[in-house]
Short mmCIF file of C-alpha atoms in Angstrom, two decimals:
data_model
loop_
_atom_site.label_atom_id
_atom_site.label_comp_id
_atom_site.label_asym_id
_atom_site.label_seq_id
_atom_site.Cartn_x
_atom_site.Cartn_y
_atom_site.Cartn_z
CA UNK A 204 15.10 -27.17 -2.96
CA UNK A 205 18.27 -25.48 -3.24
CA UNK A 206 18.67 -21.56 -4.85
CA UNK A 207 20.38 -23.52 -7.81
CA UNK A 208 17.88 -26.07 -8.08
CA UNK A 209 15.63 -23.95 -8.29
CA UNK A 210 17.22 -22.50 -11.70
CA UNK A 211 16.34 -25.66 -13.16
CA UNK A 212 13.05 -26.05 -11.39
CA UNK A 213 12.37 -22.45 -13.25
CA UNK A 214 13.68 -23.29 -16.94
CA UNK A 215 11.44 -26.33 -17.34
CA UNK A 216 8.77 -24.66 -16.29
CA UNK A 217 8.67 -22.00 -18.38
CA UNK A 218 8.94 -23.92 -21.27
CA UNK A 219 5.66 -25.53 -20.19
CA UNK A 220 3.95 -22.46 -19.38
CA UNK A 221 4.60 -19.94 -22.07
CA UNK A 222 2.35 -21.72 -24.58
CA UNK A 223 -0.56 -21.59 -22.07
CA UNK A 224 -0.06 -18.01 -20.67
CA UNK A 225 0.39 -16.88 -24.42
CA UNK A 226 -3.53 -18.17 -24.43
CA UNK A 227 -4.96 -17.03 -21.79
CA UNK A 228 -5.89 -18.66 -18.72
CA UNK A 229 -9.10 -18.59 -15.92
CA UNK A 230 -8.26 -17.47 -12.86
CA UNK A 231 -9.19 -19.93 -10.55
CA UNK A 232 -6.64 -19.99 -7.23
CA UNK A 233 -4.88 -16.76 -5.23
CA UNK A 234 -2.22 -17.43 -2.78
CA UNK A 235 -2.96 -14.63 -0.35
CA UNK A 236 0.75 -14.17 1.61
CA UNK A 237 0.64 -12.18 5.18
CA UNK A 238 4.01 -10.57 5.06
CA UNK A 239 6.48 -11.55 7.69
CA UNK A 240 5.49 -13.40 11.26
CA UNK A 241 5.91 -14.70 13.98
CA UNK A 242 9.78 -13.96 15.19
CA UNK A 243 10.11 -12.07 11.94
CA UNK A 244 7.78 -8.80 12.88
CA UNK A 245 8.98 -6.93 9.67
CA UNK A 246 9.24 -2.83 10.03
CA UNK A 247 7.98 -1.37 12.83
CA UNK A 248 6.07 1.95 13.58
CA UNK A 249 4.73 3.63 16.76
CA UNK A 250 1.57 1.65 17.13
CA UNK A 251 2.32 -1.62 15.19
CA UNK A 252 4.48 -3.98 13.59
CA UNK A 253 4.68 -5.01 9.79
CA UNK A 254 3.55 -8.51 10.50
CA UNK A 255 0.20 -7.72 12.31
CA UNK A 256 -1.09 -4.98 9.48
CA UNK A 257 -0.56 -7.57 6.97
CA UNK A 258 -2.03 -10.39 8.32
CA UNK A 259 -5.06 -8.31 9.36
CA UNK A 260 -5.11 -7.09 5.65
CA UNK A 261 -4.44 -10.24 4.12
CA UNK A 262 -7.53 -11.63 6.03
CA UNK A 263 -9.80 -9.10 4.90
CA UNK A 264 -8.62 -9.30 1.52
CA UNK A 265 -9.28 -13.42 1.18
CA UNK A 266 -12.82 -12.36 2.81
CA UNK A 267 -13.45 -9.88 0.57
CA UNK A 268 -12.51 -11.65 -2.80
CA UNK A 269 -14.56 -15.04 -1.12
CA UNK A 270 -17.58 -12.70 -0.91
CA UNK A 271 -17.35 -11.36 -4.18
CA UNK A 272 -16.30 -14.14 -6.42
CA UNK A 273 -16.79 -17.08 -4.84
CA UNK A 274 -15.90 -19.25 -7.98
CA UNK A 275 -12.11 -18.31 -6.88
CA UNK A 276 -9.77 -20.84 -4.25
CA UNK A 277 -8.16 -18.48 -1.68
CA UNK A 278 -5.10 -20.13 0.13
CA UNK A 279 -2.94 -18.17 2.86
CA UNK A 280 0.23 -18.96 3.66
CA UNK A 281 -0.09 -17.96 7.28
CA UNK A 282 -3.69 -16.97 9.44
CA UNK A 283 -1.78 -16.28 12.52
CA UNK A 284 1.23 -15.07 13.95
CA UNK A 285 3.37 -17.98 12.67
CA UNK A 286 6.89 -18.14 11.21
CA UNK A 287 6.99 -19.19 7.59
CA UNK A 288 10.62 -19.05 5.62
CA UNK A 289 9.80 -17.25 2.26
CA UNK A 290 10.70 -20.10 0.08
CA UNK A 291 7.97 -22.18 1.78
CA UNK A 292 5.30 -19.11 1.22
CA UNK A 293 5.95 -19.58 -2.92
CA UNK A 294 5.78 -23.36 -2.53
CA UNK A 295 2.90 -23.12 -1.19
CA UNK A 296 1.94 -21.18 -4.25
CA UNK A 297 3.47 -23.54 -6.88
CA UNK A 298 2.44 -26.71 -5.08
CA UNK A 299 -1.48 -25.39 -5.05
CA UNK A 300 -0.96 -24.26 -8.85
CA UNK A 301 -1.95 -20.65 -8.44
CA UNK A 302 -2.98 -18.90 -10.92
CA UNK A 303 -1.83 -15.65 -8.56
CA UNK A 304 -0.14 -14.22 -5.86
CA UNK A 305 -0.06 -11.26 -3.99
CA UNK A 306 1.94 -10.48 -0.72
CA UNK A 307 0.69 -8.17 2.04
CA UNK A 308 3.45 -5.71 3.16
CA UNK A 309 3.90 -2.20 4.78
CA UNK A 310 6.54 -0.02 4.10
CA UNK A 311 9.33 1.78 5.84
CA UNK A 312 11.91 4.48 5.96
CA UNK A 313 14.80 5.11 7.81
CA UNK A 314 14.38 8.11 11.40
CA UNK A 315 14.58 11.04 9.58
CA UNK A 316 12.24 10.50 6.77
CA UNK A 317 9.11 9.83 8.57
CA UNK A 318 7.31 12.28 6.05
CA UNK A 319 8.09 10.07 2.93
CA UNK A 320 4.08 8.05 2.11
CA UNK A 321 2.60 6.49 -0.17
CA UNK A 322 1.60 3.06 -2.10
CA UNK A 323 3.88 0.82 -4.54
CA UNK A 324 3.44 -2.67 -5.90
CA UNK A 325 6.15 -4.74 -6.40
CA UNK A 326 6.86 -7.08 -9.14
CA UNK A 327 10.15 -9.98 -9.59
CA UNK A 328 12.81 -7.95 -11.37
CA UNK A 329 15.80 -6.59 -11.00
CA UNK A 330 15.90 -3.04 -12.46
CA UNK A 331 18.54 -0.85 -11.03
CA UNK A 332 20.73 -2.10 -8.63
CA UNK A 333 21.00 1.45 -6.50
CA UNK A 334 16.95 0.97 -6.00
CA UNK A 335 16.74 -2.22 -4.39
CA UNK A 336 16.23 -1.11 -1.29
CA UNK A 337 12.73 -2.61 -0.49
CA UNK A 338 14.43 -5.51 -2.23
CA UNK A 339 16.73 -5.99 0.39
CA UNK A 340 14.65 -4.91 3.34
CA UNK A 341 12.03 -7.92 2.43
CA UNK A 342 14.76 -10.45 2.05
CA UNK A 343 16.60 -10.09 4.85
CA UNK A 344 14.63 -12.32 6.79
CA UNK A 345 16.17 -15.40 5.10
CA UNK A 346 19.07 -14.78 7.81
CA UNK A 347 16.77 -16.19 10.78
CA UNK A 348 15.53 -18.85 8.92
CA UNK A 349 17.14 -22.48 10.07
CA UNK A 350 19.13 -23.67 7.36
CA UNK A 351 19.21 -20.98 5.25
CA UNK A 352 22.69 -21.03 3.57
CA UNK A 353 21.48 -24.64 2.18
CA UNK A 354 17.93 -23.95 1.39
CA UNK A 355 19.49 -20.96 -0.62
CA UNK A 356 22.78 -21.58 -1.78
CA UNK A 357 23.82 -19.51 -3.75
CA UNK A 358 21.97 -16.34 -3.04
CA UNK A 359 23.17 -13.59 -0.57
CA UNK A 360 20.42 -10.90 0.13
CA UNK A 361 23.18 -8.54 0.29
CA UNK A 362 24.94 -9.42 -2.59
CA UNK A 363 23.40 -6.96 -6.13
CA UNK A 364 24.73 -10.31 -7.78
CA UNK A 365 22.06 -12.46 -6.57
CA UNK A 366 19.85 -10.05 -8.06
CA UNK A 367 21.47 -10.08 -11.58
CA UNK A 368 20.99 -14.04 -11.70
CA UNK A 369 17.32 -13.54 -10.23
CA UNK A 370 16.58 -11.24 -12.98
CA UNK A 371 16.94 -14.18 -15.47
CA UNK A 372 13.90 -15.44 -14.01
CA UNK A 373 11.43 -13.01 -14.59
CA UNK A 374 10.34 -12.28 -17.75
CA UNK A 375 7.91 -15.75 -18.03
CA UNK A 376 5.22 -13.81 -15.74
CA UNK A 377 6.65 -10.18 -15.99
CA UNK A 378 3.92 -8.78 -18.25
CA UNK A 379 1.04 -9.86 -16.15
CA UNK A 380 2.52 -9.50 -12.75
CA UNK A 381 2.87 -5.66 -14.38
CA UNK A 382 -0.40 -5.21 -16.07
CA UNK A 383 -2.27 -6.39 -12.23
CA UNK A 384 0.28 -3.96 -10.25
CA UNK A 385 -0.28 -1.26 -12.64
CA UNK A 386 -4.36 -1.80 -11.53
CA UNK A 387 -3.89 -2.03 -8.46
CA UNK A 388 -1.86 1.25 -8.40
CA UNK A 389 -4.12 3.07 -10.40
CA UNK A 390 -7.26 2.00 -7.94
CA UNK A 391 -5.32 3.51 -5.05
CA UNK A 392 -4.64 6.80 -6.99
CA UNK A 393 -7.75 7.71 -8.44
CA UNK A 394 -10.01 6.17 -6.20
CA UNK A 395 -8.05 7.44 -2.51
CA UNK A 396 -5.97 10.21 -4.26
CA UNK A 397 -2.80 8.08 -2.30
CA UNK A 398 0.68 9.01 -3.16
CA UNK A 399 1.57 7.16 -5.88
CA UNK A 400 5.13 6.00 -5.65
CA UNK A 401 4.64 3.15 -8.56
CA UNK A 402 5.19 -0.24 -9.63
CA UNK A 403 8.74 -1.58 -9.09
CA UNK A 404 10.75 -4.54 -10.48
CA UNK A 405 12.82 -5.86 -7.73
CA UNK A 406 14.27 -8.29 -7.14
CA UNK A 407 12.00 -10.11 -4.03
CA UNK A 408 12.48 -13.35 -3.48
CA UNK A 409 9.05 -14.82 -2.75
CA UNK A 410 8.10 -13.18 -5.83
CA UNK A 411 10.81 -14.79 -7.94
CA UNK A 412 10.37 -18.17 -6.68
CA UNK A 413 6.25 -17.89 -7.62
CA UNK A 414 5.38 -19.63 -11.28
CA UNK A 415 3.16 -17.55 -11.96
CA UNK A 416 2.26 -13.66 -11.61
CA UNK A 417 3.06 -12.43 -8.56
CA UNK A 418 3.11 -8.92 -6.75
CA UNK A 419 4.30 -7.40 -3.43
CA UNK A 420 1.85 -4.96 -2.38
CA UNK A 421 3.80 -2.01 -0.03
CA UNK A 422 0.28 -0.81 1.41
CA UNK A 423 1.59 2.33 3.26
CA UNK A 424 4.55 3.81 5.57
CA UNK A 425 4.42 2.42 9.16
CA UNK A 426 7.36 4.78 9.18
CA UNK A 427 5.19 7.58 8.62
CA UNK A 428 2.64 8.74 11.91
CA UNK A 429 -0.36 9.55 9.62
CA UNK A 430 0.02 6.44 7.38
CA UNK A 431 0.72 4.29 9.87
CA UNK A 432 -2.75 5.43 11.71
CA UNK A 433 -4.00 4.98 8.01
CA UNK A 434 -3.21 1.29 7.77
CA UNK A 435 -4.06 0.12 11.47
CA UNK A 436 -7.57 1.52 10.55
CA UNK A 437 -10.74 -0.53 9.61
CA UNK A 438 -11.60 2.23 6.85
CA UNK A 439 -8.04 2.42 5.61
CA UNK A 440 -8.04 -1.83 5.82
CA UNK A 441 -11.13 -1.32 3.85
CA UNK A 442 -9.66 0.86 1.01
CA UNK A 443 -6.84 -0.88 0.90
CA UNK A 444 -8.96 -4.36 0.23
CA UNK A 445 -11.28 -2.61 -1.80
CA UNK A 446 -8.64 -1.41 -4.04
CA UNK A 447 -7.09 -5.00 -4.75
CA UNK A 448 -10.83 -7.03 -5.12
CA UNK A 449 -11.58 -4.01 -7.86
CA UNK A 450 -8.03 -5.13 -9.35
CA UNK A 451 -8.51 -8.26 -9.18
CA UNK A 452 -11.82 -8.51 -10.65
CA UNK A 453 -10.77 -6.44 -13.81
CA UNK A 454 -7.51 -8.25 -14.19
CA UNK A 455 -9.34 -11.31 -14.17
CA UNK A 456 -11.75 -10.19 -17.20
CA UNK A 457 -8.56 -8.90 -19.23
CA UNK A 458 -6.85 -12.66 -19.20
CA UNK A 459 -9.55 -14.63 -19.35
CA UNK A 460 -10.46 -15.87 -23.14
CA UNK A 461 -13.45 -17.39 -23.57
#
């Protein structure tokens, strides 16, 4: 499917969606999406790569939410160190019919700025063009993907443009995706005392292609010595997961209507 095809793909379906999301919904499937792979290792910190964090966080988390509500379908879009293009990771999504989607990702800055922590969930948006930055970062990978130029014509990661057009996408799923980045935020805060550096509307790619809420969680700095240590940890791992399930668990009582 083409970047333009996927307009279309997007219009129809939110003219058969808005009715039901406008009623509420039971949260039944969650695409759980490892963050980068196999020759695509993401940021990189002293100890680690992007890639391995999130898949070892991404497993934990689909263990976690199996163990406490077993009632919910979890789906990954990679359990190893495997290559997966990022429109293929929101197929995945919309071909199972999720009824949510959260990526696994850490965050970085630039030598220089190794000080600069903290959490932030990510929604589909554009927002500002001058703070797409993570934006960006996370879609640059389409450039080693085979093929890319046709599977998305159209859109140049580069290019503020592209993420004027995205922007028209994401308003079918932008109050939920919110409302569960806003939890998840809020668990990390209050519950770790984490840095809270928000939730963002960027404009991601996976997330726009997803039909339905979606959010890129930026679990910590690998940039950053301590967070990076923080992340790579099995009681950091364990926060982190914690914080989501709790999410999770309360989003899914706000949108369910009995």
């Amino acid at each position: 499917m083409t970047f333009k095809h996927f307009f279309i793909f997007v219009v129809l379906l939110v003219l058969c969606t808005t009715r039901i999301l406008a009623q509420g919904y039971e949260l039944k499937t969650i695409v759980i999406d490892a963050g980068h792979g196999g020759r695509k290792p993401g940021a990189s910190g002293a100890i680690s790569t992007e890639k391995d964090v999130a898949l070892k966080i991404a497993l934990k988390l689909g263990a976690e939410i199996k163990s406490q509500l077993p009632q919910i379908h979890i789906i990954y879009t990679r359990t190893t160190d495997v290559d997966v293009d990022l429109y293929k990771r929101a197929e995945i999504a919309n071909n199972a019919k999720a009824d949510l989607f959260i990526s696994i990702h850490c965050n970085s800055m630039p030598k220089g700025k190794s000080y600069v922590d903290g959490v932030e969930t990510l929604v589909a948006g554009s927002h500002r063009l001058q703070e797409q930055d993570a934006a960006i970062r996370e879609n640059a990978d389409i450039k080693l993907e085979k093929n890319y130029k046709e599977n998305y014509s159209g859109y140049d990661p580069a290019d503020p443009a592209s993420f004027i057009m995205l922007s028209l996408l994401k308003n079918t799923f932008r109050d939920k995706s919110i409302g569960f980045a806003r939890l998840i935020q809020n668990n990390y805060v209050n519950n770790y005392k984490r840095t809270d550096r928000g939730v963002k509307e960027q404009g991601v790619l996976v997330l726009q292609r997803c039909g339905m809420p979606a959010v890129l969680a930026e679990v910590g700095f690998i940039s950053n010595p301590t967070e990076e240590k923080y992340i790579n940890s099995s009681k950091g791992q364990e926060e982190i997961v914690g914080c989501i399930v709790d999410a999770i668990k309360l989003y899914k009582k706000n949108i369910e209507v009995k």
